[in-house]
Short mmCIF file of C-alpha atoms in Angstrom, two decimals:
data_model
loop_
_atom_site.label_atom_id
_atom_site.label_comp_id
_atom_site.label_asym_id
_atom_site.label_seq_id
_atom_site.Cartn_x
_atom_site.Cartn_y
_atom_site.Cartn_z
CA UNK S 17 -74.61 -30.98 28.88
CA UNK S 18 -75.15 -34.75 28.89
CA UNK S 19 -74.58 -36.90 25.82
CA UNK S 20 -77.60 -38.82 24.56
CA UNK S 21 -77.18 -42.60 24.56
CA UNK S 22 -77.61 -44.14 21.09
CA UNK S 23 -80.76 -46.18 20.58
CA UNK S 24 -80.66 -49.88 19.71
CA UNK S 25 -81.57 -49.01 16.12
CA UNK S 26 -78.60 -46.64 15.93
CA UNK S 27 -76.30 -49.35 17.28
CA UNK S 28 -77.45 -51.71 14.52
CA UNK S 29 -76.97 -49.03 11.84
CA UNK S 30 -73.48 -48.29 13.17
CA UNK S 31 -72.52 -51.97 13.16
CA UNK S 32 -73.71 -52.34 9.57
CA UNK S 33 -71.83 -49.14 8.61
CA UNK S 34 -68.61 -50.60 10.04
CA UNK S 35 -69.07 -53.72 7.92
CA UNK S 36 -69.98 -51.87 4.72
CA UNK S 37 -66.98 -49.53 5.02
CA UNK S 38 -64.52 -52.36 5.74
CA UNK S 39 -63.60 -53.02 2.09
CA UNK S 40 -65.35 -50.08 0.42
CA UNK S 41 -62.10 -48.83 -1.14
CA UNK S 42 -61.18 -52.20 -2.61
CA UNK S 43 -61.98 -52.84 -6.31
CA UNK S 44 -65.64 -53.86 -6.52
CA UNK S 45 -66.08 -53.26 -2.80
CA UNK S 46 -69.18 -51.08 -3.23
CA UNK S 47 -71.20 -53.29 -5.57
CA UNK S 48 -74.54 -54.48 -4.13
CA UNK S 49 -73.29 -58.09 -3.91
CA UNK S 50 -70.11 -57.10 -2.03
CA UNK S 51 -72.04 -54.85 0.35
CA UNK S 52 -74.61 -57.58 0.99
CA UNK S 53 -71.91 -60.18 1.68
CA UNK S 54 -70.21 -58.00 4.34
CA UNK S 55 -73.52 -57.09 5.97
CA UNK S 56 -74.49 -60.78 6.06
CA UNK S 57 -71.17 -61.61 7.75
CA UNK S 58 -71.89 -58.98 10.41
CA UNK S 59 -75.48 -60.16 11.03
CA UNK S 60 -74.83 -63.86 10.72
CA UNK S 61 -78.00 -64.21 8.62
CA UNK S 62 -79.25 -63.12 5.21
CA UNK S 63 -82.76 -61.66 5.67
CA UNK S 64 -84.71 -60.42 2.62
CA UNK S 65 -84.45 -56.74 3.62
CA UNK S 66 -80.65 -56.96 3.34
CA UNK S 67 -80.85 -57.15 -0.45
CA UNK S 68 -82.93 -53.95 -0.52
CA UNK S 69 -80.34 -52.19 1.71
CA UNK S 70 -77.40 -53.30 -0.45
CA UNK S 71 -79.11 -52.22 -3.68
CA UNK S 72 -79.97 -48.80 -2.26
CA UNK S 73 -76.44 -48.11 -1.01
CA UNK S 74 -74.89 -49.65 -4.12
CA UNK S 75 -76.32 -46.77 -6.17
CA UNK S 76 -73.83 -44.37 -4.55
CA UNK S 77 -70.96 -43.21 -6.75
CA UNK S 78 -67.37 -44.18 -6.04
CA UNK S 79 -66.56 -40.54 -5.26
CA UNK S 80 -69.32 -40.50 -2.64
CA UNK S 81 -68.01 -43.71 -1.07
CA UNK S 82 -64.48 -42.29 -0.92
CA UNK S 83 -65.73 -39.38 1.17
CA UNK S 84 -68.15 -41.37 3.31
CA UNK S 85 -67.23 -41.69 6.98
CA UNK S 86 -68.76 -43.83 9.72
CA UNK S 87 -71.22 -41.22 11.13
CA UNK S 88 -72.39 -40.29 7.61
CA UNK S 89 -73.03 -43.87 6.54
CA UNK S 90 -74.72 -44.68 9.86
CA UNK S 91 -77.16 -41.83 9.27
CA UNK S 92 -77.75 -42.93 5.67
CA UNK S 93 -78.60 -46.48 6.84
CA UNK S 94 -80.98 -45.11 9.47
CA UNK S 95 -82.86 -43.25 6.73
CA UNK S 96 -83.27 -46.26 4.39
CA UNK S 97 -86.64 -48.03 4.08
CA UNK S 98 -84.73 -51.31 4.39
CA UNK S 99 -83.83 -50.71 8.04
CA UNK S 100 -87.42 -49.74 8.76
CA UNK S 101 -88.49 -53.05 7.24
CA UNK S 102 -85.89 -54.90 9.36
CA UNK S 103 -87.49 -53.67 12.58
CA UNK S 104 -90.96 -54.70 11.43
CA UNK S 105 -89.92 -58.37 11.60
CA UNK S 106 -90.78 -60.59 14.56
CA UNK S 107 -87.15 -60.64 15.70
CA UNK S 108 -85.08 -57.44 15.47
CA UNK S 109 -81.68 -57.65 13.77
CA UNK S 110 -78.54 -58.34 15.79
CA UNK S 111 -74.87 -57.67 15.11
CA UNK S 112 -73.08 -60.95 15.76
CA UNK S 113 -69.68 -59.96 14.35
CA UNK S 114 -68.15 -56.50 14.27
CA UNK S 115 -66.21 -56.01 11.04
CA UNK S 116 -63.80 -53.07 11.12
CA UNK S 117 -61.93 -51.52 8.22
CA UNK S 118 -58.22 -50.66 8.53
CA UNK S 119 -57.60 -47.16 9.83
CA UNK S 120 -56.88 -44.79 6.97
CA UNK S 121 -56.93 -41.15 6.00
CA UNK S 122 -59.99 -39.80 4.21
CA UNK S 123 -59.73 -38.21 0.73
CA UNK S 124 -59.24 -34.45 0.80
CA UNK S 125 -61.22 -32.03 -1.39
CA UNK S 126 -59.95 -31.27 -4.86
CA UNK S 127 -57.24 -28.64 -4.66
CA UNK S 128 -55.93 -29.93 -1.32
CA UNK S 129 -55.19 -33.51 -2.35
CA UNK S 130 -51.66 -32.73 -3.61
CA UNK S 131 -50.38 -31.05 -0.43
CA UNK S 132 -47.93 -33.20 1.51
CA UNK S 133 -49.71 -33.35 4.86
CA UNK S 134 -48.60 -35.91 7.45
CA UNK S 135 -50.50 -39.19 7.25
CA UNK S 136 -51.97 -39.83 10.71
CA UNK S 137 -54.70 -42.49 10.49
CA UNK S 138 -54.58 -43.52 14.18
CA UNK S 139 -53.95 -41.98 17.58
CA UNK S 140 -50.78 -44.09 17.83
CA UNK S 141 -49.52 -42.47 14.61
CA UNK S 142 -50.37 -39.02 15.99
CA UNK S 143 -48.52 -39.69 19.26
CA UNK S 144 -45.45 -40.95 17.39
CA UNK S 145 -45.49 -37.93 15.03
CA UNK S 146 -45.70 -35.55 18.01
CA UNK S 147 -42.95 -37.52 19.79
CA UNK S 148 -45.24 -38.17 22.74
CA UNK S 149 -45.97 -41.32 24.68
CA UNK S 150 -49.58 -42.45 24.08
CA UNK S 151 -50.41 -41.84 27.76
CA UNK S 152 -48.99 -38.33 27.51
CA UNK S 153 -51.11 -37.60 24.43
CA UNK S 154 -54.18 -38.92 26.29
CA UNK S 155 -53.34 -36.62 29.21
CA UNK S 156 -53.03 -33.57 26.95
CA UNK S 157 -56.30 -34.31 25.12
CA UNK S 158 -58.44 -35.70 27.97
CA UNK S 159 -61.98 -34.33 27.97
CA UNK S 160 -62.06 -34.52 31.77
CA UNK S 161 -58.83 -33.09 33.09
CA UNK S 162 -59.27 -34.19 36.72
CA UNK S 163 -56.12 -35.85 38.07
CA UNK S 164 -54.87 -36.61 41.56
CA UNK S 165 -52.17 -34.65 43.30
CA UNK S 166 -48.87 -36.43 44.03
CA UNK S 167 -50.03 -37.42 47.52
CA UNK S 168 -53.24 -38.85 45.95
CA UNK S 169 -55.29 -37.11 48.63
CA UNK S 170 -57.60 -35.02 46.48
CA UNK S 171 -58.39 -34.45 42.80
CA UNK S 172 -57.19 -31.30 41.07
CA UNK S 173 -57.72 -29.77 37.66
CA UNK S 174 -54.76 -30.32 35.35
CA UNK S 175 -54.55 -27.08 33.38
CA UNK S 176 -52.33 -27.00 30.32
CA UNK S 177 -52.50 -23.18 30.07
CA UNK S 178 -51.43 -20.17 32.05
CA UNK S 179 -53.20 -16.82 31.80
CA UNK S 180 -52.03 -13.24 31.33
CA UNK S 181 -54.26 -10.16 31.50
CA UNK S 182 -52.99 -7.11 29.61
CA UNK S 183 -54.62 -3.65 29.50
CA UNK S 184 -56.22 -2.70 26.17
CA UNK S 185 -55.60 0.69 24.57
CA UNK S 186 -59.32 1.54 24.65
CA UNK S 187 -59.90 0.16 28.14
CA UNK S 188 -60.55 -3.27 29.56
CA UNK S 189 -58.25 -6.27 29.72
CA UNK S 190 -56.91 -8.53 26.98
CA UNK S 191 -56.71 -12.22 27.86
CA UNK S 192 -53.72 -14.28 26.71
CA UNK S 193 -54.09 -18.05 27.13
CA UNK S 194 -50.55 -19.43 26.87
CA UNK S 195 -49.94 -23.18 26.58
CA UNK S 196 -47.43 -24.80 28.91
CA UNK S 197 -44.25 -26.41 27.63
CA UNK S 198 -45.47 -29.89 26.59
CA UNK S 199 -48.58 -28.64 24.85
CA UNK S 200 -46.73 -25.75 23.22
CA UNK S 201 -44.19 -28.14 21.67
CA UNK S 202 -47.01 -30.23 20.22
CA UNK S 203 -48.79 -27.14 18.89
CA UNK S 204 -45.59 -25.85 17.31
CA UNK S 205 -45.14 -29.18 15.48
CA UNK S 206 -48.74 -29.02 14.25
CA UNK S 207 -48.16 -25.47 12.99
CA UNK S 208 -44.78 -25.99 11.32
CA UNK S 209 -45.30 -29.40 9.72
CA UNK S 210 -49.02 -29.39 8.99
CA UNK S 211 -50.93 -26.10 9.09
CA UNK S 212 -48.36 -24.04 7.21
CA UNK S 213 -48.64 -26.46 4.28
CA UNK S 214 -52.32 -25.60 3.76
CA UNK S 215 -52.95 -22.40 1.76
CA UNK S 216 -55.20 -19.67 3.12
CA UNK S 217 -57.34 -17.23 1.12
CA UNK S 218 -55.42 -14.60 -0.86
CA UNK S 219 -57.17 -11.84 1.10
CA UNK S 220 -55.64 -13.02 4.41
CA UNK S 221 -52.40 -11.19 5.26
CA UNK S 222 -51.98 -11.80 8.99
CA UNK S 223 -49.62 -14.59 10.14
CA UNK S 224 -49.06 -15.76 6.56
CA UNK S 225 -45.62 -16.39 5.08
CA UNK S 226 -44.53 -13.68 2.61
CA UNK S 227 -47.47 -11.47 3.68
CA UNK S 228 -47.55 -8.88 6.45
CA UNK S 229 -49.00 -5.62 7.71
CA UNK S 230 -47.09 -3.98 4.86
CA UNK S 231 -48.73 -6.11 2.15
CA UNK S 232 -52.13 -5.63 3.83
CA UNK S 233 -51.71 -1.85 3.79
CA UNK S 234 -50.21 -1.75 0.27
CA UNK S 235 -53.43 -3.13 -1.22
CA UNK S 236 -55.24 0.08 -0.21
CA UNK S 237 -52.71 2.78 -1.12
CA UNK S 238 -53.99 5.78 -3.09
CA UNK S 239 -57.69 4.81 -2.93
CA UNK S 240 -60.40 7.47 -2.72
CA UNK S 241 -62.12 5.78 0.22
CA UNK S 242 -60.84 3.28 2.80
CA UNK S 243 -63.36 1.54 5.08
CA UNK S 244 -62.34 -0.58 8.05
CA UNK S 245 -64.22 -3.03 10.28
CA UNK S 246 -63.02 -5.11 13.23
CA UNK S 247 -64.28 -8.53 14.23
CA UNK S 248 -65.13 -8.85 17.90
CA UNK S 249 -63.49 -11.64 19.95
CA UNK S 250 -61.90 -13.12 16.82
CA UNK S 251 -60.17 -16.17 18.32
CA UNK S 252 -62.87 -17.05 20.91
CA UNK S 253 -65.49 -16.85 18.13
CA UNK S 254 -63.87 -19.87 16.43
CA UNK S 255 -65.20 -22.84 18.36
CA UNK S 256 -63.93 -26.37 18.61
CA UNK S 257 -66.68 -27.65 16.28
CA UNK S 258 -65.32 -25.51 13.44
CA UNK S 259 -61.74 -26.59 14.13
CA UNK S 260 -62.86 -30.24 14.18
CA UNK S 261 -64.60 -29.78 10.82
CA UNK S 262 -61.35 -28.38 9.39
CA UNK S 263 -59.35 -31.43 10.48
CA UNK S 264 -61.99 -33.69 8.94
CA UNK S 265 -61.82 -31.71 5.70
CA UNK S 266 -58.06 -32.25 5.66
CA UNK S 267 -58.70 -36.01 5.71
CA UNK S 268 -58.04 -36.94 9.33
CA UNK S 269 -60.24 -39.73 10.79
CA UNK S 270 -62.69 -38.98 13.56
CA UNK S 271 -60.49 -40.02 16.50
CA UNK S 272 -57.43 -38.16 15.25
CA UNK S 273 -59.52 -35.09 14.40
CA UNK S 274 -60.92 -35.04 17.94
CA UNK S 275 -57.43 -35.29 19.42
CA UNK S 276 -56.04 -32.52 17.19
CA UNK S 277 -59.00 -30.34 18.13
CA UNK S 278 -58.39 -30.94 21.84
CA UNK S 279 -54.71 -30.03 21.40
CA UNK S 280 -55.54 -26.73 19.70
CA UNK S 281 -58.61 -25.46 21.61
CA UNK S 282 -59.21 -24.49 25.22
CA UNK S 283 -62.04 -23.78 27.66
CA UNK S 284 -61.17 -20.75 29.82
CA UNK S 285 -61.15 -21.15 33.60
CA UNK S 286 -64.34 -19.92 35.28
CA UNK S 287 -62.27 -17.86 37.72
CA UNK S 288 -60.57 -16.00 34.84
CA UNK S 289 -63.91 -15.34 33.13
CA UNK S 290 -65.27 -13.94 36.39
CA UNK S 291 -62.23 -11.68 36.73
CA UNK S 292 -62.78 -10.31 33.23
CA UNK S 293 -66.45 -9.71 33.94
CA UNK S 294 -65.62 -7.90 37.17
CA UNK S 295 -63.40 -5.56 35.15
CA UNK S 296 -66.40 -4.67 32.98
CA UNK S 297 -64.71 -5.48 29.68
CA UNK S 298 -66.50 -8.79 29.03
CA UNK S 299 -70.18 -9.01 28.20
CA UNK S 300 -72.41 -12.07 28.50
CA UNK S 301 -71.74 -13.27 24.95
CA UNK S 302 -68.00 -12.84 25.39
CA UNK S 303 -68.11 -14.90 28.58
CA UNK S 304 -70.13 -17.58 26.79
CA UNK S 305 -67.52 -17.80 24.01
CA UNK S 306 -64.68 -18.23 26.49
CA UNK S 307 -66.61 -20.86 28.47
CA UNK S 308 -66.82 -23.07 25.38
CA UNK S 309 -63.75 -24.73 23.78
CA UNK S 310 -62.28 -22.14 21.40
CA UNK S 311 -59.02 -21.03 19.78
CA UNK S 312 -56.90 -19.55 22.59
CA UNK S 313 -55.10 -16.29 21.93
CA UNK S 314 -51.53 -17.19 22.82
CA UNK S 315 -51.31 -20.59 21.15
CA UNK S 316 -48.87 -20.95 18.19
CA UNK S 317 -51.61 -22.73 16.22
CA UNK S 318 -54.42 -20.25 16.69
CA UNK S 319 -53.54 -17.65 14.00
CA UNK S 320 -53.10 -20.29 11.27
CA UNK S 321 -56.23 -22.18 12.31
CA UNK S 322 -58.19 -18.91 12.43
CA UNK S 323 -57.13 -18.04 8.88
CA UNK S 324 -58.19 -21.47 7.60
CA UNK S 325 -61.49 -21.41 9.50
CA UNK S 326 -62.19 -17.92 8.11
CA UNK S 327 -61.64 -19.05 4.50
CA UNK S 328 -65.34 -18.91 3.63
CA UNK S 329 -65.68 -15.51 5.33
CA UNK S 330 -62.85 -14.18 3.14
CA UNK S 331 -64.35 -15.79 0.05
CA UNK S 332 -67.73 -14.15 0.62
CA UNK S 333 -66.31 -10.73 1.55
CA UNK S 334 -64.06 -10.75 -1.51
CA UNK S 335 -67.14 -11.42 -3.63
CA UNK S 336 -68.95 -8.58 -1.87
CA UNK S 337 -66.03 -6.24 -2.58
CA UNK S 338 -66.20 -7.16 -6.28
CA UNK S 339 -69.89 -6.21 -6.36
CA UNK S 340 -69.06 -2.83 -4.80
CA UNK S 341 -66.06 -2.24 -7.07
CA UNK S 342 -63.74 -2.39 -4.07
CA UNK S 343 -60.61 -4.18 -2.85
CA UNK S 344 -60.77 -6.39 0.25
CA UNK S 345 -58.05 -7.71 2.57
CA UNK S 346 -58.00 -9.04 6.14
CA UNK S 347 -55.27 -8.93 8.78
CA UNK S 348 -56.44 -11.18 11.65
CA UNK S 349 -59.61 -9.43 12.89
CA UNK S 350 -59.08 -6.27 10.80
CA UNK S 351 -61.28 -6.15 7.66
CA UNK S 352 -60.48 -3.41 5.13
CA UNK S 353 -62.30 -2.36 1.94
CA UNK S 354 -61.11 0.41 -0.38
CA UNK S 355 -62.27 1.81 -3.68
CA UNK S 356 -63.60 4.78 -5.64
CA UNK S 357 -65.29 7.87 -4.18
CA UNK S 358 -68.73 6.33 -4.84
CA UNK S 359 -67.98 3.75 -2.12
CA UNK S 360 -68.45 6.45 0.53
CA UNK S 361 -72.06 6.99 -0.50
CA UNK S 362 -72.70 3.23 -0.27
CA UNK S 363 -71.06 2.89 3.13
CA UNK S 364 -74.30 2.02 4.96
CA UNK S 365 -75.16 -0.70 2.47
CA UNK S 366 -71.63 -2.14 2.61
CA UNK S 367 -71.70 -2.13 6.41
CA UNK S 368 -75.04 -3.96 6.49
CA UNK S 369 -73.76 -6.63 4.11
CA UNK S 370 -70.47 -7.10 5.98
CA UNK S 371 -72.35 -7.33 9.28
CA UNK S 372 -74.75 -9.93 7.85
CA UNK S 373 -72.02 -12.07 6.25
CA UNK S 374 -69.89 -11.96 9.40
CA UNK S 375 -72.86 -13.02 11.55
CA UNK S 376 -73.70 -15.82 9.13
CA UNK S 377 -70.11 -17.09 9.44
CA UNK S 378 -70.18 -17.02 13.25
CA UNK S 379 -68.46 -13.66 13.79
CA UNK S 380 -69.61 -10.23 15.00
CA UNK S 381 -68.43 -6.72 14.07
CA UNK S 382 -67.13 -4.48 16.83
CA UNK S 383 -69.57 -1.51 16.86
CA UNK S 384 -66.93 0.98 18.07
CA UNK S 385 -64.32 0.04 15.46
CA UNK S 386 -66.00 0.97 12.19
CA UNK S 387 -64.33 3.73 10.19
CA UNK S 388 -64.90 5.36 6.82
CA UNK S 389 -61.84 7.38 5.69
CA UNK S 390 -62.05 9.59 2.57
CA UNK S 391 -58.83 10.64 0.87
CA UNK S 392 -58.81 14.21 2.22
CA UNK S 393 -58.45 12.72 5.73
CA UNK S 394 -55.62 10.55 6.99
CA UNK S 395 -56.32 6.94 5.94
CA UNK S 396 -54.87 4.29 8.25
CA UNK S 397 -54.73 0.52 7.77
CA UNK S 398 -53.43 -1.37 10.84
CA UNK S 399 -51.51 1.72 11.93
CA UNK S 400 -50.05 2.46 8.49
CA UNK S 401 -50.96 5.65 6.57
CA UNK S 402 -51.95 4.76 2.99
CA UNK S 403 -53.04 8.08 1.43
CA UNK S 404 -50.11 8.35 -1.00
CA UNK S 405 -47.72 5.54 -0.07
CA UNK S 406 -47.40 3.20 2.93
CA UNK S 407 -45.91 5.12 5.83
CA UNK S 408 -46.16 5.26 9.61
CA UNK S 409 -47.92 8.31 11.09
CA UNK S 410 -45.67 11.31 11.69
CA UNK S 411 -46.81 11.42 15.32
CA UNK S 412 -45.34 7.93 15.90
CA UNK S 413 -42.00 9.05 14.46
CA UNK S 414 -41.97 12.22 16.55
CA UNK S 415 -42.86 10.33 19.73
CA UNK S 416 -40.09 7.76 19.23
CA UNK S 417 -37.57 10.46 18.33
CA UNK S 418 -38.41 12.28 21.58
CA UNK S 419 -37.91 9.08 23.62
CA UNK S 420 -34.54 8.45 21.97
CA UNK S 421 -33.49 12.06 22.57
CA UNK S 422 -34.30 11.77 26.30
CA UNK S 423 -32.39 8.49 26.44
CA UNK S 424 -29.35 10.30 25.02
CA UNK S 425 -29.62 13.15 27.55
CA UNK S 426 -30.67 11.26 30.71
CA UNK S 427 -30.00 7.57 30.03
CA UNK S 428 -32.38 4.79 28.98
CA UNK S 429 -33.63 4.20 32.54
CA UNK S 430 -35.34 7.62 32.45
CA UNK S 431 -37.69 6.46 29.65
CA UNK S 432 -38.22 2.79 30.54
CA UNK S 433 -41.22 3.55 32.72
CA UNK S 434 -42.89 0.22 31.97
CA UNK S 435 -39.71 -1.59 33.12
CA UNK S 436 -39.39 -3.47 29.81
CA UNK S 437 -36.83 -6.25 30.31
CA UNK S 438 -35.13 -5.73 26.94
CA UNK S 439 -35.62 -1.98 26.48
CA UNK S 440 -32.81 -1.85 23.92
CA UNK S 441 -34.50 -4.49 21.77
CA UNK S 442 -37.83 -2.74 22.34
CA UNK S 443 -36.49 0.50 20.85
CA UNK S 444 -34.82 -1.31 17.93
CA UNK S 445 -38.11 -3.02 17.14
CA UNK S 446 -39.92 0.32 16.93
CA UNK S 447 -37.17 1.75 14.73
CA UNK S 448 -37.37 -1.29 12.42
CA UNK S 449 -41.17 -0.92 12.20
CA UNK S 450 -40.87 2.68 11.03
CA UNK S 451 -37.88 1.89 8.82
CA UNK S 452 -39.66 -0.70 6.69
CA UNK S 453 -41.87 2.10 5.36
CA UNK S 454 -39.44 5.05 5.51
CA UNK S 455 -35.66 4.33 5.39
CA UNK S 456 -34.81 8.02 5.77
CA UNK S 457 -36.66 8.23 9.08
CA UNK S 458 -34.97 5.02 10.20
CA UNK S 459 -31.56 6.51 9.51
CA UNK S 460 -32.35 9.61 11.61
CA UNK S 461 -33.61 7.46 14.49
CA UNK S 462 -30.60 5.15 14.35
CA UNK S 463 -28.22 8.12 14.61
CA UNK S 464 -29.92 9.05 17.89
CA UNK S 465 -29.99 5.43 19.08
CA UNK S 466 -26.23 5.04 18.53
CA UNK S 467 -25.58 8.01 20.86
CA UNK S 468 -27.31 6.32 23.82
CA UNK S 469 -24.94 5.19 26.58
CA UNK S 470 -26.16 1.80 27.76
CA UNK S 471 -25.16 0.61 31.23
CA UNK S 472 -22.48 -2.06 31.31
CA UNK S 473 -23.77 -5.33 32.73
CA UNK S 474 -21.24 -6.73 35.17
CA UNK S 475 -20.40 -10.41 34.91
CA UNK S 476 -19.34 -12.28 37.98
CA UNK S 477 -16.58 -14.85 37.62
CA UNK S 478 -16.96 -18.28 39.13
#
């Protein structure tokens, strides 16, 4: 898609916007006289229509000026009768001097203004904060990633990601887009020192400090009805435009917001998309989402950014739950409602509302992953049984116990069919998962685990 070239009128409006914003945060900087003086300095003349423009924009409140950016003011100038009058003169206006304001952060919305986010008004500040050379930052964020090979003989695509395809439990392949070392370090810094300082909605439990699968499941224990929905293609559904809007909301100027967006989003390789389509697990809409810049599944930043970008979705679904007398929580793409027995009879209405709200927020429900679980059936929330108290399903315990028993009898190699590199750690992780809900079961599993004879790894001496 080609970018439309700005018209001459838009260039004039942009030049005037630069001048008017230059001292807008100084005391008295937004009075009609101050605005007119800066516009006159930019034009080199003082035509009659300039007074009309200054008076119109001088009516804006200080709060509006504090949150006004260059594109917004440019559009406002384009819509004023004064600019229309300017182009009715014999000689069109000209910008003779470009007046620029110092780079600065934008005010954040109320409620976010007291969070200690890093101040990054320029790309140079961003590069220094990420401990990158400016050229390296430009390379990581370049819109056109065509670079020459070392022998300078032919151009090649510089990809900052590697891909992994993993089989899904219900068929098809799951795509992991994993950033390479340089980009991953930058993303980890953005996550640890920026994103984790911004609060997410209370209903979000996935990838949030002091919340987990356990807290997500605990909210629905002992309810008469539990209803679950899954969002389809959760990370790819969050496009770069939404991520960019988040950075702007957090106060970062346009250039820095674009760079942060480029660091945290990715456009999937056409060859990988074709491979997924050949497998039959990717429909046309899924391919379209991957072909556009989106949150990559595999980036350290993606879960936190997804939670923040889904804030309004959570807000609306929590309000919907209140109307239905239900409780709502979300763990990544897993939406769960629970409540009284009457909720079962209103399941169709709830589903229609959730589907509509999700679509309005840019998401889609997975049609095969909708479940309504009354109390006389087993109720599961992200793999945890919640009928009476949070617990893992008995079948999971029995399956793991059988694996451990075979490891005791025949050695761990007999059960490591998937050739897991750290099979010992793999088993301990499963035991810990069950143990956080049922310590007694953990104790029984650990007694079996401690009887396993692990092969001794020989160490060669130098």
